[in-house]
Amino acid sequence: MGKLLIWLRGGLIMSESDNSRALAERLVASLDRSKGKTQAALARYCGVSTAAVAQWVKSGFITEKNLERAASFLNVDPYWLKTGENVRSIHPDDEPIPDGYSAIPAYALTVGANNDYEAQPTWEEIHSTKPVILPDELFQKYQVLPSQCKQVIVSGNSMEPFLFDGDSVVFHEFPDPRPGSTPIVDGKIYVIGINGAWRIKRLSRIRKGFMVMSDNPAYQPEAYTGDDCDQLRVYGRVIYVSRDDL
């Protein structure tokens, strides 16, 4: 059983020309290996024009969001597609955690009604779920400590095709989950609470509130404005995804 490991990064891929050409070559090779998956089909999946995809495979310049979508469509590791390298995956039962790596345990979250701003979530470590072992450079990139991060397991299909039921995600926990006290980056993925139920969703700021969005088009966006924002808690931002690639 392999692991599909996704290191979430932001911004436009602006690598040097050699790296850009190598990315374009990996994209072309992945398309060639994927039966029935054409540039036109990739364009439809990513919601862009065929001319845009043609530019990707020619130049290797592609936004991070579209790279993640292309990797999902082609069933390849986004980090490999971007860099040509694989993120090292280690399990503490298999070998000691080496220097430069940290273990992130899995937790279950219990939250109460969110009408009390002082209400705190209860985190219970799940010992039956293996910790994720991640390179310290990932935490340095996001300027967080491993002790500030938690692993949770995705439940449901609302975030498909980016997240699937059973995926493991690591998020940086915010010290104050009240929505007005958390640094929200539009379109990024967060672990949130809505009326006592925790979810993993994309968030964007709107006038006097927030939009909660799923990747699965079967789920409609939910707007929370004014006093309705009291229903929300934003526990942290997802920085890493791990999936059993069956």
Tab-separated table of C-alpha atoms in Angstrom:
chain	number	residue	atom	x	y	z
A	1	MET	CA	0.000	0.000	0.000
A	2	GLY	CA	1.508	3.320	-1.017
A	3	LYS	CA	1.005	6.770	0.359
A	4	LEU	CA	-0.094	9.818	-1.579
A	5	LEU	CA	1.511	12.703	0.267
A	6	ILE	CA	0.440	16.274	-0.375
A	7	TRP	CA	2.468	19.208	0.913
A	8	LEU	CA	0.263	22.287	0.699
A	9	ARG	CA	2.019	25.404	-0.538
A	10	GLY	CA	0.811	28.764	-1.787
A	11	GLY	CA	1.420	31.075	-4.678
A	12	LEU	CA	2.542	30.807	-8.279
A	13	ILE	CA	5.146	28.240	-9.252
A	14	MET	CA	7.953	30.474	-10.505
A	15	SER	CA	10.864	28.072	-10.635
A	16	GLU	CA	13.997	28.534	-12.681
A	17	SER	CA	13.715	27.675	-16.350
A	18	ASP	CA	15.259	24.213	-15.970
A	19	ASN	CA	12.865	23.331	-13.155
A	20	SER	CA	9.934	24.703	-15.142
A	21	ARG	CA	10.836	22.554	-18.121
A	22	ALA	CA	11.150	19.526	-15.847
A	23	LEU	CA	7.697	20.224	-14.387
A	24	ALA	CA	6.269	20.457	-17.896
A	25	GLU	CA	7.900	17.136	-18.776
A	26	ARG	CA	6.387	15.446	-15.707
A	27	LEU	CA	2.988	16.849	-16.625
A	28	VAL	CA	3.255	15.554	-20.203
A	29	ALA	CA	4.500	12.148	-19.003
A	30	SER	CA	1.616	11.864	-16.524
A	31	LEU	CA	-0.879	12.674	-19.266
A	32	ASP	CA	0.718	10.096	-21.563
A	33	ARG	CA	0.474	7.410	-18.863
A	34	SER	CA	-3.176	8.201	-18.073
A	35	LYS	CA	-5.373	6.414	-20.594
A	36	GLY	CA	-8.194	8.580	-21.898
A	37	LYS	CA	-7.052	11.666	-20.000
A	38	THR	CA	-6.409	14.380	-22.540
A	39	GLN	CA	-5.386	18.004	-22.237
A	40	ALA	CA	-8.984	18.961	-23.014
A	41	ALA	CA	-10.264	16.719	-20.206
A	42	LEU	CA	-7.701	18.186	-17.820
A	43	ALA	CA	-8.822	21.687	-18.778
A	44	ARG	CA	-12.471	20.837	-18.035
A	45	TYR	CA	-11.527	19.278	-14.694
A	46	CYS	CA	-9.522	22.334	-13.639
A	47	GLY	CA	-12.069	24.804	-15.008
A	48	VAL	CA	-9.612	26.482	-17.376
A	49	SER	CA	-9.232	26.807	-21.143
A	50	THR	CA	-7.398	24.276	-23.276
A	51	ALA	CA	-5.009	27.081	-24.184
A	52	ALA	CA	-4.085	27.405	-20.503
A	53	VAL	CA	-3.282	23.687	-20.261
A	54	ALA	CA	-1.255	23.905	-23.463
A	55	GLN	CA	0.791	26.647	-21.815
A	56	TRP	CA	1.317	24.497	-18.704
A	57	VAL	CA	2.738	21.584	-20.692
A	58	LYS	CA	4.889	23.957	-22.752
A	59	SER	CA	6.303	26.243	-20.058
A	60	GLY	CA	5.773	24.467	-16.744
A	61	PHE	CA	4.329	27.622	-15.182
A	62	ILE	CA	1.118	26.795	-13.293
A	63	THR	CA	-0.595	28.134	-10.182
A	64	GLU	CA	-0.484	26.020	-7.021
A	65	LYS	CA	-4.249	25.539	-7.035
A	66	ASN	CA	-4.243	24.267	-10.608
A	67	LEU	CA	-1.226	22.057	-9.913
A	68	GLU	CA	-3.125	20.410	-7.048
A	69	ARG	CA	-6.155	19.894	-9.289
A	70	ALA	CA	-4.025	18.518	-12.116
A	71	ALA	CA	-2.328	16.101	-9.725
A	72	SER	CA	-5.725	14.924	-8.458
A	73	PHE	CA	-6.967	14.428	-12.037
A	74	LEU	CA	-3.825	12.501	-13.002
A	75	ASN	CA	-3.658	10.578	-9.701
A	76	VAL	CA	-0.102	11.640	-8.950
A	77	ASP	CA	1.574	13.223	-5.925
A	78	PRO	CA	1.385	17.051	-6.240
A	79	TYR	CA	4.747	17.459	-4.505
A	80	TRP	CA	6.333	15.068	-7.009
A	81	LEU	CA	4.640	16.870	-9.912
A	82	LYS	CA	6.081	20.154	-8.703
A	83	THR	CA	9.582	19.080	-7.659
A	84	GLY	CA	10.233	15.603	-9.041
A	85	GLU	CA	10.883	14.481	-5.459
A	86	ASN	CA	8.868	12.422	-2.986
A	87	VAL	CA	8.201	13.562	0.572
A	88	ARG	CA	9.776	11.011	2.876
A	89	SER	CA	7.210	9.024	4.883
A	90	ILE	CA	8.337	7.319	8.091
A	91	HIS	CA	6.398	5.451	10.740
A	92	PRO	CA	7.705	5.259	14.315
A	93	ASP	CA	6.857	1.539	14.502
A	94	ASP	CA	9.156	0.909	11.545
A	95	GLU	CA	12.222	2.898	12.603
A	96	PRO	CA	13.241	5.629	15.051
A	97	ILE	CA	12.267	9.180	14.171
A	98	PRO	CA	15.409	10.690	12.647
A	99	ASP	CA	16.792	14.118	13.340
A	100	GLY	CA	14.964	16.787	11.377
A	101	TYR	CA	11.567	15.077	11.610
A	102	SER	CA	8.661	15.333	14.067
A	103	ALA	CA	5.696	13.076	14.901
A	104	ILE	CA	2.165	14.532	14.823
A	105	PRO	CA	-0.381	12.372	16.714
A	106	ALA	CA	-4.007	11.949	15.631
A	107	TYR	CA	-6.818	13.495	17.658
A	108	ALA	CA	-10.586	13.354	17.870
A	109	LEU	CA	-12.369	16.636	18.479
A	110	THR	CA	-15.408	17.183	20.656
A	111	VAL	CA	-16.940	20.656	20.577
A	112	GLY	CA	-19.912	22.085	22.374
A	113	ALA	CA	-22.468	24.680	21.310
A	114	ASN	CA	-20.686	27.727	19.974
A	115	ASN	CA	-22.929	30.356	21.532
A	116	ASP	CA	-20.290	30.802	24.242
A	117	TYR	CA	-17.181	32.599	23.006
A	118	GLU	CA	-15.196	31.093	25.886
A	119	ALA	CA	-16.124	27.491	25.045
A	120	GLN	CA	-13.039	25.362	24.347
A	121	PRO	CA	-12.811	22.204	22.253
A	122	THR	CA	-11.782	18.918	23.821
A	123	TRP	CA	-9.021	17.054	21.999
A	124	GLU	CA	-8.544	13.362	22.703
A	125	GLU	CA	-5.529	11.578	21.229
A	126	ILE	CA	-6.384	8.526	19.095
A	127	HIS	CA	-3.725	5.955	19.922
A	128	SER	CA	-5.048	3.489	17.339
A	129	THR	CA	-4.162	5.916	14.523
A	130	LYS	CA	-0.501	6.144	13.575
A	131	PRO	CA	1.237	9.504	13.985
A	132	VAL	CA	2.352	11.295	10.841
A	133	ILE	CA	6.118	11.861	10.620
A	134	LEU	CA	6.933	15.104	8.830
A	135	PRO	CA	10.127	16.995	7.972
A	136	ASP	CA	10.811	19.981	10.198
A	137	GLU	CA	11.267	22.142	7.093
A	138	LEU	CA	7.489	21.906	6.571
A	139	PHE	CA	6.850	23.510	9.966
A	140	GLN	CA	9.567	26.083	9.319
A	141	LYS	CA	7.870	27.043	6.047
A	142	TYR	CA	4.642	27.822	7.885
A	143	GLN	CA	6.506	29.318	10.867
A	144	VAL	CA	4.830	26.981	13.334
A	145	LEU	CA	6.053	24.463	15.897
A	146	PRO	CA	5.240	20.744	15.619
A	147	SER	CA	3.685	21.001	19.102
A	148	GLN	CA	1.155	23.485	17.651
A	149	CYS	CA	-0.090	20.945	15.082
A	150	LYS	CA	-2.597	18.108	15.202
A	151	GLN	CA	-3.636	15.303	12.876
A	152	VAL	CA	-7.319	14.545	12.189
A	153	ILE	CA	-9.044	12.095	9.851
A	154	VAL	CA	-11.374	13.288	7.080
A	155	SER	CA	-14.948	11.993	7.238
A	156	GLY	CA	-17.347	12.286	4.288
A	157	ASN	CA	-17.061	13.360	0.649
A	158	SER	CA	-17.756	17.102	0.751
A	159	MET	CA	-14.145	18.017	-0.084
A	160	GLU	CA	-13.666	15.598	-2.988
A	161	PRO	CA	-11.727	15.492	-5.249
A	162	PHE	CA	-9.055	17.156	-3.106
A	163	LEU	CA	-9.812	15.348	0.174
A	164	PHE	CA	-11.370	11.905	0.493
A	165	ASP	CA	-13.011	10.018	3.329
A	166	GLY	CA	-10.248	8.512	5.477
A	167	ASP	CA	-7.534	10.970	4.451
A	168	SER	CA	-5.283	12.214	7.223
A	169	VAL	CA	-4.713	15.960	7.492
A	170	VAL	CA	-2.354	17.937	9.702
A	171	PHE	CA	-3.373	21.424	10.745
A	172	HIS	CA	-1.760	24.273	12.635
A	173	GLU	CA	-3.975	24.968	15.644
A	174	PHE	CA	-4.916	28.595	16.272
A	175	PRO	CA	-4.716	29.829	19.894
A	176	ASP	CA	-8.114	31.545	19.642
A	177	PRO	CA	-10.757	29.832	17.446
A	178	ARG	CA	-13.174	32.765	17.339
A	179	PRO	CA	-13.549	33.741	13.653
A	180	GLY	CA	-12.705	37.390	14.258
A	181	SER	CA	-9.444	36.399	15.955
A	182	THR	CA	-8.033	34.029	13.347
A	183	PRO	CA	-5.888	34.797	10.261
A	184	ILE	CA	-8.032	33.635	7.326
A	185	VAL	CA	-6.459	33.350	3.857
A	186	ASP	CA	-9.199	33.235	1.221
A	187	GLY	CA	-9.611	29.824	-0.399
A	188	LYS	CA	-7.383	27.882	2.004
A	189	ILE	CA	-8.559	24.809	3.920
A	190	TYR	CA	-9.361	24.967	7.639
A	191	VAL	CA	-10.579	22.734	10.441
A	192	ILE	CA	-13.689	24.488	11.724
A	193	GLY	CA	-16.631	23.966	14.060
A	194	ILE	CA	-20.230	24.833	13.171
A	195	ASN	CA	-22.784	24.537	15.961
A	196	GLY	CA	-20.814	21.832	17.717
A	197	ALA	CA	-19.913	19.770	14.630
A	198	TRP	CA	-16.370	19.910	13.272
A	199	ARG	CA	-15.681	20.053	9.546
A	200	ILE	CA	-12.845	20.571	7.085
A	201	LYS	CA	-13.695	23.324	4.588
A	202	ARG	CA	-12.342	26.164	2.523
A	203	LEU	CA	-12.987	29.622	3.938
A	204	SER	CA	-13.180	33.062	2.386
A	205	ARG	CA	-14.006	36.414	3.901
A	206	ILE	CA	-17.159	38.168	2.698
A	207	ARG	CA	-18.817	41.383	3.780
A	208	LYS	CA	-19.440	41.147	7.539
A	209	GLY	CA	-18.668	37.452	7.632
A	210	PHE	CA	-17.334	34.302	6.044
A	211	MET	CA	-18.157	31.887	3.249
A	212	VAL	CA	-17.739	28.172	4.050
A	213	MET	CA	-17.067	26.190	0.862
A	214	SER	CA	-16.786	22.538	-0.180
A	215	ASP	CA	-14.832	21.273	-3.194
A	216	ASN	CA	-17.601	18.809	-4.063
A	217	PRO	CA	-20.144	20.725	-6.204
A	218	ALA	CA	-22.955	18.681	-4.640
A	219	TYR	CA	-22.513	20.803	-1.491
A	220	GLN	CA	-23.569	24.441	-1.667
A	221	PRO	CA	-21.488	27.230	-0.081
A	222	GLU	CA	-22.732	28.473	3.284
A	223	ALA	CA	-22.557	32.159	4.205
A	224	TYR	CA	-22.241	33.287	7.813
A	225	THR	CA	-22.614	36.985	8.487
A	226	GLY	CA	-23.309	39.194	11.477
A	227	ASP	CA	-24.492	37.309	14.556
A	228	ASP	CA	-24.460	34.025	12.584
A	229	CYS	CA	-20.666	34.106	12.823
A	230	ASP	CA	-21.113	33.159	16.491
A	231	GLN	CA	-21.864	29.645	15.236
A	232	LEU	CA	-18.347	29.324	13.787
A	233	ARG	CA	-15.035	28.325	15.296
A	234	VAL	CA	-11.855	28.142	13.218
A	235	TYR	CA	-9.502	25.694	14.916
A	236	GLY	CA	-6.634	25.836	12.461
A	237	ARG	CA	-5.328	25.776	8.901
A	238	VAL	CA	-4.542	22.524	7.085
A	239	ILE	CA	-0.899	22.329	6.011
A	240	TYR	CA	-0.493	18.670	4.998
A	241	VAL	CA	-2.540	15.775	3.648
A	242	SER	CA	-1.733	12.064	3.608
A	243	ARG	CA	-3.770	9.462	1.744
A	244	ASP	CA	-3.569	5.706	1.450
A	245	ASP	CA	-3.159	5.272	-2.319
A	246	LEU	CA	-4.886	1.955	-2.988
